[in-house]
Tab-separated table of C-alpha atoms in Angstrom:
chain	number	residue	atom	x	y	z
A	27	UNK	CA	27.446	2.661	-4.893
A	28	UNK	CA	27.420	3.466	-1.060
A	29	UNK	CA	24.374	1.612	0.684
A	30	UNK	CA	23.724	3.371	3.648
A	31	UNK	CA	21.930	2.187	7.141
A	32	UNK	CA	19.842	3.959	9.884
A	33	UNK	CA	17.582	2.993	12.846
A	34	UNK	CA	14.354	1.751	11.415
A	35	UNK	CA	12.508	3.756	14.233
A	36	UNK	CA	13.350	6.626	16.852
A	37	UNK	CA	10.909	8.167	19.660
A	38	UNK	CA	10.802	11.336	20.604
A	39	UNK	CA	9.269	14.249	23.166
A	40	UNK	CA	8.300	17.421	21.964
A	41	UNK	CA	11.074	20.118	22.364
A	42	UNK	CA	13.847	17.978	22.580
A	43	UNK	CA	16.851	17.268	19.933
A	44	UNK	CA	16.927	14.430	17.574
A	45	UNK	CA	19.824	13.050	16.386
A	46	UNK	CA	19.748	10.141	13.447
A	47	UNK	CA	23.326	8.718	12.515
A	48	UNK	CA	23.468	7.004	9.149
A	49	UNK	CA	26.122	4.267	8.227
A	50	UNK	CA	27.902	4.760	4.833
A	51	UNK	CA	30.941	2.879	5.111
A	52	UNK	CA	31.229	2.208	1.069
A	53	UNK	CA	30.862	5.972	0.593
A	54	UNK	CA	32.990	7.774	-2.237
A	55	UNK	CA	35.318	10.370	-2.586
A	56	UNK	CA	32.755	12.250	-4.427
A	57	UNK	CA	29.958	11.223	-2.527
A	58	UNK	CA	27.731	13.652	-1.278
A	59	UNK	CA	24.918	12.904	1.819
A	60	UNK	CA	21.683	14.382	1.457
A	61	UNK	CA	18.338	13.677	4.070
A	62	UNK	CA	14.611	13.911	3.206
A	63	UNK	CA	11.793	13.973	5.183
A	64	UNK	CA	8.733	11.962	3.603
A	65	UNK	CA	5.409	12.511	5.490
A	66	UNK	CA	2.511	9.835	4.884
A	67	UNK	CA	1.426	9.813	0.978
A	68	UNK	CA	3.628	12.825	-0.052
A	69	UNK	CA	6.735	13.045	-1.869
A	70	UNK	CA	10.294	13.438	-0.108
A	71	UNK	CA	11.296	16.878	1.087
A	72	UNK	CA	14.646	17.682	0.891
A	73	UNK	CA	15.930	18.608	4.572
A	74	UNK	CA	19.929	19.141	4.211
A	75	UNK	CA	23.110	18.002	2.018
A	76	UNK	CA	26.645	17.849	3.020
A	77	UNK	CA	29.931	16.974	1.906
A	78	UNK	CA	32.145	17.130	5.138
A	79	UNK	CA	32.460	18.424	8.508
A	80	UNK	CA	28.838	20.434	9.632
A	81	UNK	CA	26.150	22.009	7.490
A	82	UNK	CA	23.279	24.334	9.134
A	83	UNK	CA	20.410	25.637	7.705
A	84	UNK	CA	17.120	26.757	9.416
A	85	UNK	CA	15.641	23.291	9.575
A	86	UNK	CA	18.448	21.045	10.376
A	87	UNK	CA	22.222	20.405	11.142
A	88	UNK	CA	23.982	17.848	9.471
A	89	UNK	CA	27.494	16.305	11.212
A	90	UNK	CA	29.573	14.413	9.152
A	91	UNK	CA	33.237	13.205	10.945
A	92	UNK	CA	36.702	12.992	8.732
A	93	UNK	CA	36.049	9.454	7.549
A	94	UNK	CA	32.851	10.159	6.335
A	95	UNK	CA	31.352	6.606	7.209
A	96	UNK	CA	28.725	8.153	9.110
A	97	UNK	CA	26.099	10.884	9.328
A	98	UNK	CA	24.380	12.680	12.097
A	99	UNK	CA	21.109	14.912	11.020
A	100	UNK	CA	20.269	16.561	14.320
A	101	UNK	CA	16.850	17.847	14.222
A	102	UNK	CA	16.930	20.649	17.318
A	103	UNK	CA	13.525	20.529	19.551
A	104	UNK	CA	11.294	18.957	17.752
A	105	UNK	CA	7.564	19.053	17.480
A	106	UNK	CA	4.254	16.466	17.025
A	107	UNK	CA	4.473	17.799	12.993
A	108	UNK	CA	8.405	16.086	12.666
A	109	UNK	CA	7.125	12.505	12.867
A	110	UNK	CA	8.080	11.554	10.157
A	111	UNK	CA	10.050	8.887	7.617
A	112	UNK	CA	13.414	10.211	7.377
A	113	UNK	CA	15.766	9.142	4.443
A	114	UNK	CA	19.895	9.209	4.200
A	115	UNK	CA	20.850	9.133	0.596
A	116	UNK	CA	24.628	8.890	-0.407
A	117	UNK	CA	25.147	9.867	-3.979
A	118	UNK	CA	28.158	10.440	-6.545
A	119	UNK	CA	28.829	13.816	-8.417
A	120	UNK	CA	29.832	12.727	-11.385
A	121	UNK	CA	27.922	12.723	-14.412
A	122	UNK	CA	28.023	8.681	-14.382
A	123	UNK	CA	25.530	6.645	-16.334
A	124	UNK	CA	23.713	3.850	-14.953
A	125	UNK	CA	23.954	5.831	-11.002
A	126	UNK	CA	21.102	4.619	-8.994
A	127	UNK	CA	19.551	6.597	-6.139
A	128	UNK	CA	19.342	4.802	-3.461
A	129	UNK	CA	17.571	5.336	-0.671
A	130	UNK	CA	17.154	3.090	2.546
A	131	UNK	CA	14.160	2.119	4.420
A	132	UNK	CA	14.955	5.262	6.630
A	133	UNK	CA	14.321	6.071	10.225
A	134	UNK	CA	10.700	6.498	11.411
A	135	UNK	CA	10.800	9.415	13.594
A	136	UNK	CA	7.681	9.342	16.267
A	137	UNK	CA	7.665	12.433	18.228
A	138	UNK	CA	4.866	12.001	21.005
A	139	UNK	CA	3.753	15.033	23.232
B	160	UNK	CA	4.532	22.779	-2.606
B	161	UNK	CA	7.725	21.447	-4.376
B	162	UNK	CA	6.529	22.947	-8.206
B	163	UNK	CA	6.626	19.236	-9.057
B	164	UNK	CA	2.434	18.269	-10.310
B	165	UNK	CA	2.166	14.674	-10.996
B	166	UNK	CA	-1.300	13.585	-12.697
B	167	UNK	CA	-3.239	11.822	-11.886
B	168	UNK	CA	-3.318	11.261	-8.415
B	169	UNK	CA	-5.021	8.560	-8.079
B	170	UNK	CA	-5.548	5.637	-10.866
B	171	UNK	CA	-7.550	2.588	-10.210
B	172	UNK	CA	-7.129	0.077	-13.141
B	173	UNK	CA	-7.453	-3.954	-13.767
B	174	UNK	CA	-4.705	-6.494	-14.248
B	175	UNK	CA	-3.496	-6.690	-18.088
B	176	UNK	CA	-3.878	-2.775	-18.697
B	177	UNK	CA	-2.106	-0.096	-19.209
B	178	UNK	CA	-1.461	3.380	-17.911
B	179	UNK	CA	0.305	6.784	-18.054
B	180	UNK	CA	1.485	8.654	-15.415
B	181	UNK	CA	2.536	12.019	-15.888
B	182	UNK	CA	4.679	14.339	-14.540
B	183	UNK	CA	5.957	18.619	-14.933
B	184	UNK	CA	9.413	19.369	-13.111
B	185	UNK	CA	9.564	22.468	-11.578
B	186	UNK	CA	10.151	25.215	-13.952
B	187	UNK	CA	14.250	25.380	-14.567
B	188	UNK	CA	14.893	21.658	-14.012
B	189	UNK	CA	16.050	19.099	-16.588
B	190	UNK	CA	16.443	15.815	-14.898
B	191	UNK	CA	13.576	14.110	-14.393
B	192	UNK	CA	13.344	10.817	-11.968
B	193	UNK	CA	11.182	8.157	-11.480
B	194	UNK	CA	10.367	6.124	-7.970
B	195	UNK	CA	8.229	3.752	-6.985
B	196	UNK	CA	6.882	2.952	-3.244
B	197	UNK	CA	5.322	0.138	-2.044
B	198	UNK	CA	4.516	-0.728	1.531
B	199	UNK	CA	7.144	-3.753	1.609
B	200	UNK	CA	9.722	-2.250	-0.849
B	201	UNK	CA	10.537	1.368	0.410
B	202	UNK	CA	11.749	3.789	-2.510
B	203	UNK	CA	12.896	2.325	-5.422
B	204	UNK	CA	14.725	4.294	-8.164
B	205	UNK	CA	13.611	3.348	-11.481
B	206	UNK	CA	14.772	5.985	-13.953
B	207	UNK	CA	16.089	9.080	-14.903
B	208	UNK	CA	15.905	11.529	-17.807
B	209	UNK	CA	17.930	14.558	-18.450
B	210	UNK	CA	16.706	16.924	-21.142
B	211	UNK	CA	15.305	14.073	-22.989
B	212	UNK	CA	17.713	11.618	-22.983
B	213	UNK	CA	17.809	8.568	-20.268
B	214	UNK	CA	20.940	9.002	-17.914
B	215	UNK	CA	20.153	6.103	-15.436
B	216	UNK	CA	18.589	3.548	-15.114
B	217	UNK	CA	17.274	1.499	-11.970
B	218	UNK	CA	15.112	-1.128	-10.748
B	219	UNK	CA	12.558	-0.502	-13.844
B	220	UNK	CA	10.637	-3.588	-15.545
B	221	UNK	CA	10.599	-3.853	-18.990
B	222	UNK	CA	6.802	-3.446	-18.772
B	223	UNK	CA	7.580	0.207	-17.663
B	224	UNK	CA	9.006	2.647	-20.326
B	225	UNK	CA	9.245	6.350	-19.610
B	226	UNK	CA	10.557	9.330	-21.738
B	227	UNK	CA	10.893	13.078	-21.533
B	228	UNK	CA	9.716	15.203	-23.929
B	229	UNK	CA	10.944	18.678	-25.767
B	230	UNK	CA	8.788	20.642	-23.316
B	231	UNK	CA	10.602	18.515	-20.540
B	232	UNK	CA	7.608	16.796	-19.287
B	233	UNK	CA	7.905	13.262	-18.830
B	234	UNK	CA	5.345	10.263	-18.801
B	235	UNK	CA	5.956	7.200	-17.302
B	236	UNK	CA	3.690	3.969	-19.045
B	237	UNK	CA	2.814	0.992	-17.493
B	238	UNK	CA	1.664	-2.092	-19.385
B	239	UNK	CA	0.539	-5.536	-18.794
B	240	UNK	CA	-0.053	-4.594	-15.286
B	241	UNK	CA	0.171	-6.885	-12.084
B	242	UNK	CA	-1.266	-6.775	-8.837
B	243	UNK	CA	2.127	-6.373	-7.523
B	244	UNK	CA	2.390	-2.326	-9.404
B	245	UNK	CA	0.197	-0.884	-7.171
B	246	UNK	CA	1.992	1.294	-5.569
B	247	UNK	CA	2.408	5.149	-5.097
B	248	UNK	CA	4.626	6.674	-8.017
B	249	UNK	CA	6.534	9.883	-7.250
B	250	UNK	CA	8.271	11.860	-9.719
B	251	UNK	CA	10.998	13.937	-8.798
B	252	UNK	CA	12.959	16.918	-10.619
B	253	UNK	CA	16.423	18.790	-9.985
B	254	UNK	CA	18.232	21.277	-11.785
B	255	UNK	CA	20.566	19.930	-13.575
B	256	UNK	CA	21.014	16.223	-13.032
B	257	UNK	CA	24.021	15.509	-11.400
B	258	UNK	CA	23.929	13.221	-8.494
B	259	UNK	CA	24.746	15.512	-5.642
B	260	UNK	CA	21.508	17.598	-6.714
B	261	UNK	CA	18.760	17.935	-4.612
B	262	UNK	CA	15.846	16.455	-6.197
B	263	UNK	CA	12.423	18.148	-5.640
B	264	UNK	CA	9.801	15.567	-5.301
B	265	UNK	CA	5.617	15.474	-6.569
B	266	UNK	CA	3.205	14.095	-4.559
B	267	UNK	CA	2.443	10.990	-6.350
B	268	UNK	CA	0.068	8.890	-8.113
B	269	UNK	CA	-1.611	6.082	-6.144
B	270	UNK	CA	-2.046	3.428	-8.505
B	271	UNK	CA	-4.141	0.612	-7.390
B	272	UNK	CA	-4.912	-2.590	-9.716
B	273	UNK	CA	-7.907	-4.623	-9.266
């Protein structure tokens, strides 16, 4: 199972971009990476999954190189209401008994004014 | 709001008893997961269910049992309980189980032993 690792803290200024890199270097061929955002006593959110190469959506961007040992979620201009725990989880697609979900002690994102 | 409803949220109980947590995925899902989250321990995975059979299994004590029922509701029990279990316990639900599934978290139950 791929253990992943990420910055136990980031700062950040309103309006600019945020870029978290997660390690992975165990990662699988059919590993795939997926971020959540966890505010204080409330469940993860899903943000963003990928496979390879770059994923978009209207939240996030996700950057993921050839190797696939790393991760980038780039969070573009951020505001006070993104701090936040963020979470890198690296997990297998196959239907495979005893998988665990791992997730790291994430990346706490402060993003002062 | 994730269509994940945990009950209760909040549970204040003494050492030696036991509980129920209890969670409804959001309408469609199957898979059912179990975390727990302390302040020193992050996340921990500690089961999974998928249309009412286990599929994985984690970091669970055998004073913990969970299972999923027809309705695909699951409950998650907690016996002999330790200072050490309190903790916030999310459940979280995806579609059809597989690993590379998003999983749609609740909000939690803060359990707190006395």
């Amino acid at each position: 199972l791929a253990k992943t690792t990420q910055p136990i803290s980031m700062d950040s200024y309103e309006g600019q971009e945020v870029n978290i890199t997660c390690s992975h270097n165990n990662i699988a061929t059919n590993d795939y990476i997926t971020w959540y955002q966890q505010f204080p006593s409330q469940g993860p959110r899903f943000i963003i999954q990928g496979y390879k190469t770059k994923v978009t959506n209207e939240v996030a961007s996700l950057f993921i190189p050839a190797d696939r040992k790393s991760s980038t979620l780039s969070l573009p201009r951020v505001s006070l209401s993104d701090t936040a725990v963020y979470y890198c989880l690296v997990g297998d697609i196959r239907d495979n008994y005893g998988q665990n979900f791992v997730f790291g002690p994430g990346t706490r994102l402060s993003v002062l004014p | 709001d994730s269509g994940v409803t945990q009950t209760p949220k909040h549970l204040i109980t003494a050492t030696g008893q036991r509980v129920t947590l209890r969670c409804s995925p959001r309408s469609g899902d199957l898979s059912v997961y179990w975390y727990q989250q302390s302040l020193d321990q992050g996340l921990q995975f500690l089961i999974q269910y998928y249309n009412g059979e286990e599929r994985a299994k984690g970091n669970i004590l055998e004073r913990f049992s969970a299972q999923q029922f027809p309705d695909l509701h699951s409950e998650l029990n907690l016996s002999s309980l330790e200072l050490g279990d309190s903790a916030l316990y999310f459940c979280a639900s995806s579609d059809n189980g597989h690993d590379n599934q998003p999983q749609h978290f609740g909000d939690g139950t803060r359990l707190s032993i006395l």
